[in-house]
Short mmCIF file of C-alpha atoms and ligand atoms in Angstrom, two decimals:
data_model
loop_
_atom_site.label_atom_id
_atom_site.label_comp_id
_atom_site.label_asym_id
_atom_site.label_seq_id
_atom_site.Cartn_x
_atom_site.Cartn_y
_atom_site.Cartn_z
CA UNK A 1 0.00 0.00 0.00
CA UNK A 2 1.50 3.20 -0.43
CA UNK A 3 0.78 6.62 1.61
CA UNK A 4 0.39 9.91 0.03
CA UNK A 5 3.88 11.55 0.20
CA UNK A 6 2.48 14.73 2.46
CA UNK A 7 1.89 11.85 5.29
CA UNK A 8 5.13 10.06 4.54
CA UNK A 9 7.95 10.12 6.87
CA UNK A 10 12.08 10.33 5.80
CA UNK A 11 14.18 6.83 6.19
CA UNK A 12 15.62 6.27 9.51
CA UNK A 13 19.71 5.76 9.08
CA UNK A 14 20.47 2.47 11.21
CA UNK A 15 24.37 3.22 11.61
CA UNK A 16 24.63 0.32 14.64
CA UNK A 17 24.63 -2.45 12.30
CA UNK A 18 27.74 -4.27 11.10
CA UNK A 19 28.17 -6.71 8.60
CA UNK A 20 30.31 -9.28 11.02
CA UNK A 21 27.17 -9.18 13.12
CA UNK A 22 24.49 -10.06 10.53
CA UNK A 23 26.93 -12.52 9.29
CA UNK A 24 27.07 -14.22 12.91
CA UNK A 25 23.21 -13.84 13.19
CA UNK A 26 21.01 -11.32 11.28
CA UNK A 27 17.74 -12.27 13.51
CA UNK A 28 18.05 -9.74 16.51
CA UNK A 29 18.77 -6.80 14.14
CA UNK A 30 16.05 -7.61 11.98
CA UNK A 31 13.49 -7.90 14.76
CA UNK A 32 14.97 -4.06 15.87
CA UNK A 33 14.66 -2.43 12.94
CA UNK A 34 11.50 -4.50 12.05
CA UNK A 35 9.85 -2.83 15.34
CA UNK A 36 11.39 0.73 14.05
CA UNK A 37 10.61 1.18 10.48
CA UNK A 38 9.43 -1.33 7.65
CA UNK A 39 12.48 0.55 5.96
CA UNK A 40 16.27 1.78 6.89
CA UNK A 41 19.28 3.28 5.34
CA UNK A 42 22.07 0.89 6.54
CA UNK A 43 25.35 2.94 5.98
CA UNK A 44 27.28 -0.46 6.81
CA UNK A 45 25.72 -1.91 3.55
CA UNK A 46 25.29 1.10 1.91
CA UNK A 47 21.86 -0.03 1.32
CA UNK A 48 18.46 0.88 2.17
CA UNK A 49 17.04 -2.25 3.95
CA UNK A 50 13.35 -3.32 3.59
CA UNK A 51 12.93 -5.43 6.51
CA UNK A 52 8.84 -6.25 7.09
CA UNK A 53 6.71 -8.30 5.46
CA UNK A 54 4.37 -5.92 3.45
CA UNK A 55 6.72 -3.81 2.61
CA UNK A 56 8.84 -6.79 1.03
CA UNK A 57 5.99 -7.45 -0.77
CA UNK A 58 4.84 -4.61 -2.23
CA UNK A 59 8.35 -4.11 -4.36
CA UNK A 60 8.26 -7.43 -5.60
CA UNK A 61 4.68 -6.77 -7.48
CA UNK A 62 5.48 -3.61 -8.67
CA UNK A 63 9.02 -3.50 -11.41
CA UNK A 64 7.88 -0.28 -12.36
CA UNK A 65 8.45 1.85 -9.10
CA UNK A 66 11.41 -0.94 -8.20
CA UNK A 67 13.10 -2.40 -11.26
CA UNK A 68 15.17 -5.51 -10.59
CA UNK A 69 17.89 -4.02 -13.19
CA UNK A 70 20.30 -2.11 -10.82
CA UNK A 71 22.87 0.41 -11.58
CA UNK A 72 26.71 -0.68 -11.41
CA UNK A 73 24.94 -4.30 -10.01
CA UNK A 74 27.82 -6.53 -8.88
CA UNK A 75 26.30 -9.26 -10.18
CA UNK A 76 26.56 -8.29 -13.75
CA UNK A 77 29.88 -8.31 -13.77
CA UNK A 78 30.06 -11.48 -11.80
CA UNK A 79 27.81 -13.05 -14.38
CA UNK A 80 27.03 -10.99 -17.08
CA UNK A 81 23.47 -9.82 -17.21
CA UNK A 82 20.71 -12.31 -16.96
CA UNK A 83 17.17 -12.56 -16.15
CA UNK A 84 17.81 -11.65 -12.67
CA UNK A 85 18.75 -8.71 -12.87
CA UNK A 86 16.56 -7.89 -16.12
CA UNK A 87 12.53 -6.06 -16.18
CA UNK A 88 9.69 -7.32 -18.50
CA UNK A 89 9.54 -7.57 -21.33
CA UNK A 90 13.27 -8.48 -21.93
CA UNK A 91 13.44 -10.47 -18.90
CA UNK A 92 9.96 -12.44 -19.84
CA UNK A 93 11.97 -13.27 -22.95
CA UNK A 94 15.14 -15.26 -21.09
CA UNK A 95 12.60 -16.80 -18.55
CA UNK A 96 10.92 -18.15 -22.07
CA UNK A 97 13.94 -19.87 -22.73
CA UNK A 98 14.06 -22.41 -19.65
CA UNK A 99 10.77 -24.06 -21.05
CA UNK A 100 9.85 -26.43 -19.25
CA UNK A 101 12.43 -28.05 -18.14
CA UNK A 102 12.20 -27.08 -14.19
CA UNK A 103 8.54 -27.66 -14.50
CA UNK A 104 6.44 -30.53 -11.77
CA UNK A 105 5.95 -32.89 -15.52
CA UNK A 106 9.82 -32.57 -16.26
CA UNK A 107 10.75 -33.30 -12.72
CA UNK A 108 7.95 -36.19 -12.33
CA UNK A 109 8.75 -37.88 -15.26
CA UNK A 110 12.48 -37.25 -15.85
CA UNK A 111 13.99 -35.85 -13.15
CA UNK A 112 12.80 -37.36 -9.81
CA UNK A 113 15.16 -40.52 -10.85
CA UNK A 114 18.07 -38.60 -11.31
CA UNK A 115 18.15 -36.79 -8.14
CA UNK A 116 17.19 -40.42 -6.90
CA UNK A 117 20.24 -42.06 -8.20
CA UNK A 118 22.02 -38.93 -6.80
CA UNK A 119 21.31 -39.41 -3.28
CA UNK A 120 22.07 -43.20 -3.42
CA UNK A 121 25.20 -42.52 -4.91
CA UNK A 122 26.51 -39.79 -2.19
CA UNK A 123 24.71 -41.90 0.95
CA UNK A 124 26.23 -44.60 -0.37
CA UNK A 125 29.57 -43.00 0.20
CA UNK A 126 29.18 -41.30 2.93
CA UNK A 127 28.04 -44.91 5.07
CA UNK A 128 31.11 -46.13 3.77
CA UNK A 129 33.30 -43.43 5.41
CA UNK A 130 31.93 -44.81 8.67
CA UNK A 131 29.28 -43.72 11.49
CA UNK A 132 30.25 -39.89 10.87
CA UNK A 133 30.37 -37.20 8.56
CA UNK A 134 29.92 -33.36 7.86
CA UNK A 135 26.34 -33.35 6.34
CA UNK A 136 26.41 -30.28 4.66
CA UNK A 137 29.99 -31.02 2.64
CA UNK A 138 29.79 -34.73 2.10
CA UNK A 139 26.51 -34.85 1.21
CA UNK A 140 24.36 -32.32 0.90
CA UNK A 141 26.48 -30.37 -1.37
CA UNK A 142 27.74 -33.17 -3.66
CA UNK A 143 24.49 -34.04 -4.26
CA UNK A 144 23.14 -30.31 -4.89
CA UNK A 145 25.91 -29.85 -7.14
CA UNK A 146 25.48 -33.17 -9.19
CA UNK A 147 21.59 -32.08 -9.41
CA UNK A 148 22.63 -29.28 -10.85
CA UNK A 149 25.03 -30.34 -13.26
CA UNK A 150 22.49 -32.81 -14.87
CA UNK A 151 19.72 -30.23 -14.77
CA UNK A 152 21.90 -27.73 -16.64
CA UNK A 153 23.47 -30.33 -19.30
CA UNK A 154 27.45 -29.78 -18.53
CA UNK A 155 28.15 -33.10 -19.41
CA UNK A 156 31.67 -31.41 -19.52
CA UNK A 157 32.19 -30.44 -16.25
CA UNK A 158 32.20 -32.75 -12.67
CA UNK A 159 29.91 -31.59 -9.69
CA UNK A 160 33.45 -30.48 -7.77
CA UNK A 161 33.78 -27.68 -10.84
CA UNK A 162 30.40 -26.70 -10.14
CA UNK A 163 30.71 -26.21 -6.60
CA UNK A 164 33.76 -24.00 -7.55
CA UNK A 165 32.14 -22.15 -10.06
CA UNK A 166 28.89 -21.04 -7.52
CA UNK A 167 30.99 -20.28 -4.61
CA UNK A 168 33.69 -17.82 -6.51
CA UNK A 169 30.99 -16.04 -8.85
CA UNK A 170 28.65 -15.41 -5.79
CA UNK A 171 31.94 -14.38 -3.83
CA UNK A 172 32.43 -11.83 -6.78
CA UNK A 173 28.68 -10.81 -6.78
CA UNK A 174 29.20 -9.61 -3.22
CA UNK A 175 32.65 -8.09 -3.55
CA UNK A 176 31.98 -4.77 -2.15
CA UNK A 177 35.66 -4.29 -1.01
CA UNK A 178 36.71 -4.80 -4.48
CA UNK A 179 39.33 -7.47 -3.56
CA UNK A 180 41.46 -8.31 -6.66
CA UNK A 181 41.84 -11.91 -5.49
CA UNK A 182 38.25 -12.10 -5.24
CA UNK A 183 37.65 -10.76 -8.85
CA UNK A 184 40.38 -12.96 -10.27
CA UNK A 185 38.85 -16.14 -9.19
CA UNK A 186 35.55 -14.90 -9.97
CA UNK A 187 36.63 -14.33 -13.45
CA UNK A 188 38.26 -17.16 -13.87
CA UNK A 189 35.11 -19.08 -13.14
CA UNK A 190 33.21 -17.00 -15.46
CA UNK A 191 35.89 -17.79 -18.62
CA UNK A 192 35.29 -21.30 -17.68
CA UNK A 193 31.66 -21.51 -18.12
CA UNK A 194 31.74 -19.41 -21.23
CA UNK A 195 34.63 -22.51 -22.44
CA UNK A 196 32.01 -25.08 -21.06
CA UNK A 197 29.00 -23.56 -22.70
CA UNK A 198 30.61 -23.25 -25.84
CA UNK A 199 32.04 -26.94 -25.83
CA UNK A 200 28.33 -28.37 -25.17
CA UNK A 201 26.30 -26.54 -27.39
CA UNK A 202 27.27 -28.34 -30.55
CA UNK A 203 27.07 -31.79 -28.94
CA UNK A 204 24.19 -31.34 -27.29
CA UNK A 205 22.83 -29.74 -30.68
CA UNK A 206 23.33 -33.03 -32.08
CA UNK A 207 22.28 -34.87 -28.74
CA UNK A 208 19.53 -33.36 -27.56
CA UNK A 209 18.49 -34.29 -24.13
CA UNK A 210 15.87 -32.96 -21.18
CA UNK A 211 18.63 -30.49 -19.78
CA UNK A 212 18.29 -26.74 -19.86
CA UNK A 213 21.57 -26.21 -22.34
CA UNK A 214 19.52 -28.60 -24.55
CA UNK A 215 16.98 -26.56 -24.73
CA UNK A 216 18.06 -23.39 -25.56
CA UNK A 217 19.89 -24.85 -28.77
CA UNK A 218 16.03 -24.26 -30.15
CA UNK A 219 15.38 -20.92 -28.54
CA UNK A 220 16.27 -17.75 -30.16
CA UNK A 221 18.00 -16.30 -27.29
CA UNK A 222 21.44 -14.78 -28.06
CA UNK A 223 24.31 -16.35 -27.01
CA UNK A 224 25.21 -13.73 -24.53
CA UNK A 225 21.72 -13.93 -22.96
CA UNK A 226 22.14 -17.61 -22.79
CA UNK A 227 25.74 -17.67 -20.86
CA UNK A 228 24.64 -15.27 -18.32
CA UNK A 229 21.57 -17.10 -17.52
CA UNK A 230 23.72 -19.93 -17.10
CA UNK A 231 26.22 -18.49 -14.19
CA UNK A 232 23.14 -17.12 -12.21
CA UNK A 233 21.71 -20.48 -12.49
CA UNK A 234 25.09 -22.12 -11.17
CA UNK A 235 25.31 -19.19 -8.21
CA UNK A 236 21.54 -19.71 -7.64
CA UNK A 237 20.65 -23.16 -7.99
CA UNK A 238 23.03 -25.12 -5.94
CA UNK A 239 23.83 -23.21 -2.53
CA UNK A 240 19.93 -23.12 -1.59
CA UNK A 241 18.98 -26.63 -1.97
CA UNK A 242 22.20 -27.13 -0.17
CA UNK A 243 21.58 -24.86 2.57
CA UNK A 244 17.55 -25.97 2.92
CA UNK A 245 18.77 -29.59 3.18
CA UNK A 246 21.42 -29.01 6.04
CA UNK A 247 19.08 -26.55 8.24
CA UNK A 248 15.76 -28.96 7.84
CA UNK A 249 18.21 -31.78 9.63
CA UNK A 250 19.26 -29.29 11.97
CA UNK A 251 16.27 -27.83 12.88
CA UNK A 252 14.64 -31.61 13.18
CA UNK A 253 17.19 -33.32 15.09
CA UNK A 254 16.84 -30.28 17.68
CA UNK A 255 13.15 -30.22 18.04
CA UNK A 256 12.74 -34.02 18.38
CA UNK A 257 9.01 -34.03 18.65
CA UNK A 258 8.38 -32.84 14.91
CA UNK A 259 11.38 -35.03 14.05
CA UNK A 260 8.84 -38.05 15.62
CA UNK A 261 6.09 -36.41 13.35
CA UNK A 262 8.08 -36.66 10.24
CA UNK A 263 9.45 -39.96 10.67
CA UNK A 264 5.89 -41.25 11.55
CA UNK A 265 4.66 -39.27 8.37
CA UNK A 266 7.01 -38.99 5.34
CA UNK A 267 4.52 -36.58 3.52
CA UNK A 268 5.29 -33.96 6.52
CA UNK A 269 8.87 -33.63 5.17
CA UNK A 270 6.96 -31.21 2.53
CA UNK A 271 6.06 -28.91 5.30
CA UNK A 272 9.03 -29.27 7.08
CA UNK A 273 10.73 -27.58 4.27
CA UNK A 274 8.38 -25.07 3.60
CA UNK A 275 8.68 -23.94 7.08
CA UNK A 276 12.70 -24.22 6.86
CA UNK A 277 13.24 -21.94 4.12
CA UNK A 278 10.53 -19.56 5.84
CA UNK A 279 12.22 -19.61 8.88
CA UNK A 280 15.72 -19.91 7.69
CA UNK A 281 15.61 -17.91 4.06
CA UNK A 282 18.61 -19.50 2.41
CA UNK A 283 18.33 -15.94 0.04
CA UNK A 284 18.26 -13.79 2.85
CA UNK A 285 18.85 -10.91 0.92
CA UNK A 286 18.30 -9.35 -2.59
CA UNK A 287 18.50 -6.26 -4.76
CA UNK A 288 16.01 -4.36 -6.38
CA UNK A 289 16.79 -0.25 -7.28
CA UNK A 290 13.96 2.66 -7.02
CA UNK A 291 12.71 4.40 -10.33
CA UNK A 292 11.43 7.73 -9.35
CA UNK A 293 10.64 9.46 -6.22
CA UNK A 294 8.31 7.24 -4.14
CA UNK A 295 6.60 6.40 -0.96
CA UNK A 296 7.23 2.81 0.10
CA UNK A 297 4.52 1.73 3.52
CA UNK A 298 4.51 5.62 4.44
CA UNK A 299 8.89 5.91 4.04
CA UNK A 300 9.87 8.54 1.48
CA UNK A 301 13.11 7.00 -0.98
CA UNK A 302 14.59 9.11 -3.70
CA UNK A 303 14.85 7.83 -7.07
CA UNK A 304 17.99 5.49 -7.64
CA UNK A 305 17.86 5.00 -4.22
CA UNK A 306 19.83 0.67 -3.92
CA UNK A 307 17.47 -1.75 -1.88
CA UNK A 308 17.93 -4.87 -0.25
CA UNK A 309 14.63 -6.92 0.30
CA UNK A 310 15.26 -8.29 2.93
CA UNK A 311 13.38 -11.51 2.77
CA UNK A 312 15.00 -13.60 5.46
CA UNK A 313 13.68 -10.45 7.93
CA UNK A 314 10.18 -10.37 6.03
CA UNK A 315 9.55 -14.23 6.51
CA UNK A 316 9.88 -13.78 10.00
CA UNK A 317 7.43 -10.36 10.37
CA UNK A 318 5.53 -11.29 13.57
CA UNK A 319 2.51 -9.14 12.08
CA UNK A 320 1.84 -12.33 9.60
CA UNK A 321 3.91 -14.97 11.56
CA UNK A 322 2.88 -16.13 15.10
CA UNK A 323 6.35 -16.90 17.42
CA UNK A 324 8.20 -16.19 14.45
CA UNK A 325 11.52 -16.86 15.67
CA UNK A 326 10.57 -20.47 16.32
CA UNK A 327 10.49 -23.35 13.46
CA UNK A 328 7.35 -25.32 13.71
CA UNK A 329 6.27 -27.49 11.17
CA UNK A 330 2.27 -27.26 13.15
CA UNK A 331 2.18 -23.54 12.51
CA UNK A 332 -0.29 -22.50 10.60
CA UNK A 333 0.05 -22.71 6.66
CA UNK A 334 0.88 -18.60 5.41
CA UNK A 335 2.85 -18.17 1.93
CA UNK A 336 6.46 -17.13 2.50
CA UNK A 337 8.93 -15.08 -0.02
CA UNK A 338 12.16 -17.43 0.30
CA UNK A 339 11.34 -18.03 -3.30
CA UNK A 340 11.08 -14.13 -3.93
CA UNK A 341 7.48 -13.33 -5.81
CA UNK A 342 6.35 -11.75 -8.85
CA UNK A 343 8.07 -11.86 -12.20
CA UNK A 344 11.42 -13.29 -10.61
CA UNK A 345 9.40 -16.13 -8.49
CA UNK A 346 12.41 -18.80 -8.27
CA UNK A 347 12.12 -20.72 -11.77
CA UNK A 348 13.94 -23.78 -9.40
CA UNK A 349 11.28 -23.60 -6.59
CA UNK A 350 9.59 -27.26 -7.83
CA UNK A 351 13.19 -28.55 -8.44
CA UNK A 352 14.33 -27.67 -5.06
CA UNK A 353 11.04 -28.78 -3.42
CA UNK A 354 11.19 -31.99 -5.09
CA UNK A 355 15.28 -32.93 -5.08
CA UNK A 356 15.15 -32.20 -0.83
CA UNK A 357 11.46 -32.81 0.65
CA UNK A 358 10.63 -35.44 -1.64
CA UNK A 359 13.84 -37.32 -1.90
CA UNK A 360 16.66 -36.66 0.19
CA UNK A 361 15.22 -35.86 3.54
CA UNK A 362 13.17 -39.20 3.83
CA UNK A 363 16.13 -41.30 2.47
CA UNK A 364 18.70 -39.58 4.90
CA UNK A 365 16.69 -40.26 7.93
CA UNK A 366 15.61 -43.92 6.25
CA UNK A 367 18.96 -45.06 5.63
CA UNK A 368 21.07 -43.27 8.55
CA UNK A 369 18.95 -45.09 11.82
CA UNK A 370 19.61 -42.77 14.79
CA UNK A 371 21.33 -39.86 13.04
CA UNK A 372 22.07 -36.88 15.67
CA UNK A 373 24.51 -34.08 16.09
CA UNK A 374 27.92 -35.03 17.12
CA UNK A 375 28.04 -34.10 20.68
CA UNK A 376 31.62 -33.12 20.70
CA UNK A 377 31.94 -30.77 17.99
CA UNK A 378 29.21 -28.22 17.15
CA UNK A 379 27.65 -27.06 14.35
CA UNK A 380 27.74 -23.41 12.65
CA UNK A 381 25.02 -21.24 11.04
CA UNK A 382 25.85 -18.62 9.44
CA UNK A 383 25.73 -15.58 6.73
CA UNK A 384 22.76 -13.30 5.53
CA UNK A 385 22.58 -12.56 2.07
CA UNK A 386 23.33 -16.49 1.83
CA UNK A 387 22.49 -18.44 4.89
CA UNK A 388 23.27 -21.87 6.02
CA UNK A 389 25.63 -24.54 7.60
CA UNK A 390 28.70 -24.00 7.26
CA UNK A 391 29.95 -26.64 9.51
CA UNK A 392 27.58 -29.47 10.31
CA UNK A 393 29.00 -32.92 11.80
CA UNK A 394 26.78 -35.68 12.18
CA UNK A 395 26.82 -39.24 14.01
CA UNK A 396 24.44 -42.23 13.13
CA UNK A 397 24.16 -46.07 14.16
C1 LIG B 401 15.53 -23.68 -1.61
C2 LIG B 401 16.07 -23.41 -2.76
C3 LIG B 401 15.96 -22.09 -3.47
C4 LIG B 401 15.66 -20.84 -2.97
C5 LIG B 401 15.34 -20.46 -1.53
C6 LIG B 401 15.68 -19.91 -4.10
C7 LIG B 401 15.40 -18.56 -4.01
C8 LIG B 401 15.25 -17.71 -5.09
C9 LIG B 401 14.88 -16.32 -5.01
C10 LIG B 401 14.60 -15.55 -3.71
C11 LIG B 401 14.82 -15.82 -6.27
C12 LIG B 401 14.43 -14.39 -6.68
C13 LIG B 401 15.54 -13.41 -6.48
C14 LIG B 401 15.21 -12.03 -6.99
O1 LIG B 401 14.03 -11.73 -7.27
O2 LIG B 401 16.13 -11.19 -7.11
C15 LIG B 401 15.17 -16.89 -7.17
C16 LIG B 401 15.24 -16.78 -8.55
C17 LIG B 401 15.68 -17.79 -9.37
N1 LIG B 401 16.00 -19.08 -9.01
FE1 LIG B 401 15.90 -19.87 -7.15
N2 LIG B 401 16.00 -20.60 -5.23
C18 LIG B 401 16.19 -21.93 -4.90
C19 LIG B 401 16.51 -22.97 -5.76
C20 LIG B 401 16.72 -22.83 -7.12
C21 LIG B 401 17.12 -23.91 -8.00
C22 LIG B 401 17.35 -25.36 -7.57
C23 LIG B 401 17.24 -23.37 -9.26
C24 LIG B 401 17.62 -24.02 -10.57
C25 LIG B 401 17.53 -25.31 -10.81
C26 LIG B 401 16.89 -21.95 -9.16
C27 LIG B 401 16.84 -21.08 -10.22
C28 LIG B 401 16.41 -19.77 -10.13
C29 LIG B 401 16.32 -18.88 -11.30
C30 LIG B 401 16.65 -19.24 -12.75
C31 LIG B 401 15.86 -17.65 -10.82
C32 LIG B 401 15.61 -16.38 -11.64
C33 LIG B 401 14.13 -16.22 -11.94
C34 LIG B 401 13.81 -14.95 -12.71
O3 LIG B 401 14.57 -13.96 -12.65
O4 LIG B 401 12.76 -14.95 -13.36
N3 LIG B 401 16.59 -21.67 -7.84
N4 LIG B 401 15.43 -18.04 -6.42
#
């Protein structure tokens, strides 16, 4: 909703928060500046930060006042400029070009059995190692990664180069200090997908197969268009189904009595993640840039002004959430944004849904009987714009 500018109030400047703390845990500051203002000038970020719910909301129906396609964006150098960070029409034209190969009838039919023999293949390896593990790097990110790879159609590249490429484009996405190491690697990652891309299209021309590289051999989307797309689908399609999968387990092996509830009920595992990803927002942050002069839930911002929806704060707004800062599976059923909304709604939402809640989570807690936390070495949660495990080690048996 937006307020008439005569009743509109100026931005309140938040200069107390620090990037080391929302990288330790975002969740306190967000519920201060939530109670303050739905919106805040955060000089640390040197970002306006749209914290509540509505608010959130509002700019991700409306690409005319707040246009996804940002000035100097980070990102486009990172990984060239793709649908992301493009408005309708032209971005409605790259989002064309995934068909339908993320859609529930690809995944049902096709690719269900590929993240199936994906998640025998790393289990299998990781019982072999023994009765522990780190969950998040010996299996839920192999298996991510692998997903990924398939999905895509690199038949020219191994899930490890994958991992690489995600982790050093994102790192250049969000190099605000400019670090020449930083933009090196990043680079380097980006030359190597261009190699890849350009080494697959002309087999897979002549091979054509369900993957998304396959597809766009028939799409008349420019080559340019088609590379970019490509390295934000490798930064945004493999740390989030990675990060959902290692803070579900969390969360359920420290709230035993909805862990009971899933294992008694594997279609609960669906719910589980929903309320995962609302509670931890794997995205926790992204970019949209203001048009014109505007009023945004009764806060004046100046045209160009640089936003940062601030989903992981939105999805846990207590004015649509009840005990927000809890995960509970029981809660009662209200649509998040970890998949963002609007034109940009997450093309990889049924993949990801599918790949963790439907196949991984049940086999992990199938096949590993009595899987906890290892007593003796904790594990670590952590970031904002990204947010996950970093560190998760895991007993079973
Ligand atoms: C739990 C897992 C995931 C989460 C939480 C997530 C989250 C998001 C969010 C928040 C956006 C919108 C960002 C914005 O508007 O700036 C987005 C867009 C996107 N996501 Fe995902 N994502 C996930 C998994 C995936 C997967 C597995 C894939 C690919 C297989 C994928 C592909 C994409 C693409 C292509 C877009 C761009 C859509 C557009 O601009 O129209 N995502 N995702």
């Amino acid at each position: 909703m937006t307020t008439a500018a005569t009743e509109a109030h100026p931005v309140p400047t938040a200069d107390w928060v620090t990037i080391p703390d929302l990288y330790r845990n975002p969740y306190p500051i967000y519920q201060k500046l939530r109670a303050e203002s739905p919106v805040h000038w955060v000089p640390a970020v040197n970002r306006y930060m749209v914290t509540s719910y509505q608010a959130c909301h509002v700019i991700e129906q409306d690409q005319e006042r707040f246009s996804a396609d940002e000035t100097n964006s980070l990102m486009k150098r990172a990984m060239g400029h793709s649908m992301l960070r493009k408005d309708d029409p032209e971005h409605d034209v790259d989002r064309k070009s995934y068909g339908n190969v993320l859609r529930p009838k690809a995944i049902k039919e096709h690719w269900n059995a590929i993240f199936q023999a994906n998640s025998d293949k790393y289990l299998a390896q990781l019982k072999a190692a023994g009765s522990g593990a780190d969950f998040v790097w010996d299996y839920a990110a192999p298996y991510a990664a692998e997903n990924l790879r398939l999905i895509m159609g690199f038949h020219n590249a191994s899930q490890e180069d994958m991992q690489r490429w995600s982790q050093t484009m994102i790192d250049g996405t969000g190099n605000y200090a400019d670090d020449p190491e930083v933009w090196a690697k990043s680079e380097q990652s980006y030359n190597e997908v261009d190699d890849a891309i350009d080494e697959i299209l002309p087999y897979l021309r002549k091979n054509p197969d369900s993957s998304l590289l396959s597809g766009m051999t028939s799409m008349p989307i420019p080559l340019e268009a088609i590379r970019a797309n490509m390295k934000m689908t490798i930064g945004g399609g493999l740390n989030e189904p990675r990060d959902v999968l290692g803070t579900t387990v969390w969360a359920l092996l420290d709230n035993p009595d909805q862990l009971a509830q899933v294992l008694a009920d594997e279609a609960l595992y669906a719910r589980a993640f929903e309320e995962s990803v609302r509670w931890v927002a794997p995205i926790g942050m992204y970019p949209r840039e203001v048009t014109g002069d505007t009023v945004l839930e009764g806060v004046q911002l100046p045209a160009g002004a640089r936003l940062g929806i601030v989903v992981g704060a939105a999805n846990r707004d207590p004015a649509v959430f009840e005990d927000p800062e809890s995960f509970n599976i029981n809660r009662e059923k209200k649509p998040h944004l970890a998949f963002g909304g609007g034109n940009h709604f997450c093309a990889g939402a049924w993949v990801a849904r599918a790949s963790v809640a439907q196949i991984a989570m049940p086999q992990v807690f199938r096949e590993l009987p009595n899987l906890r936390l290892d007593p003796d070495n904790a594990p670590v949660d952590a970031g904002w714009v990204f947010r996950g495990m970093t560190k998760m080690p895991v007993l079973w048996g």
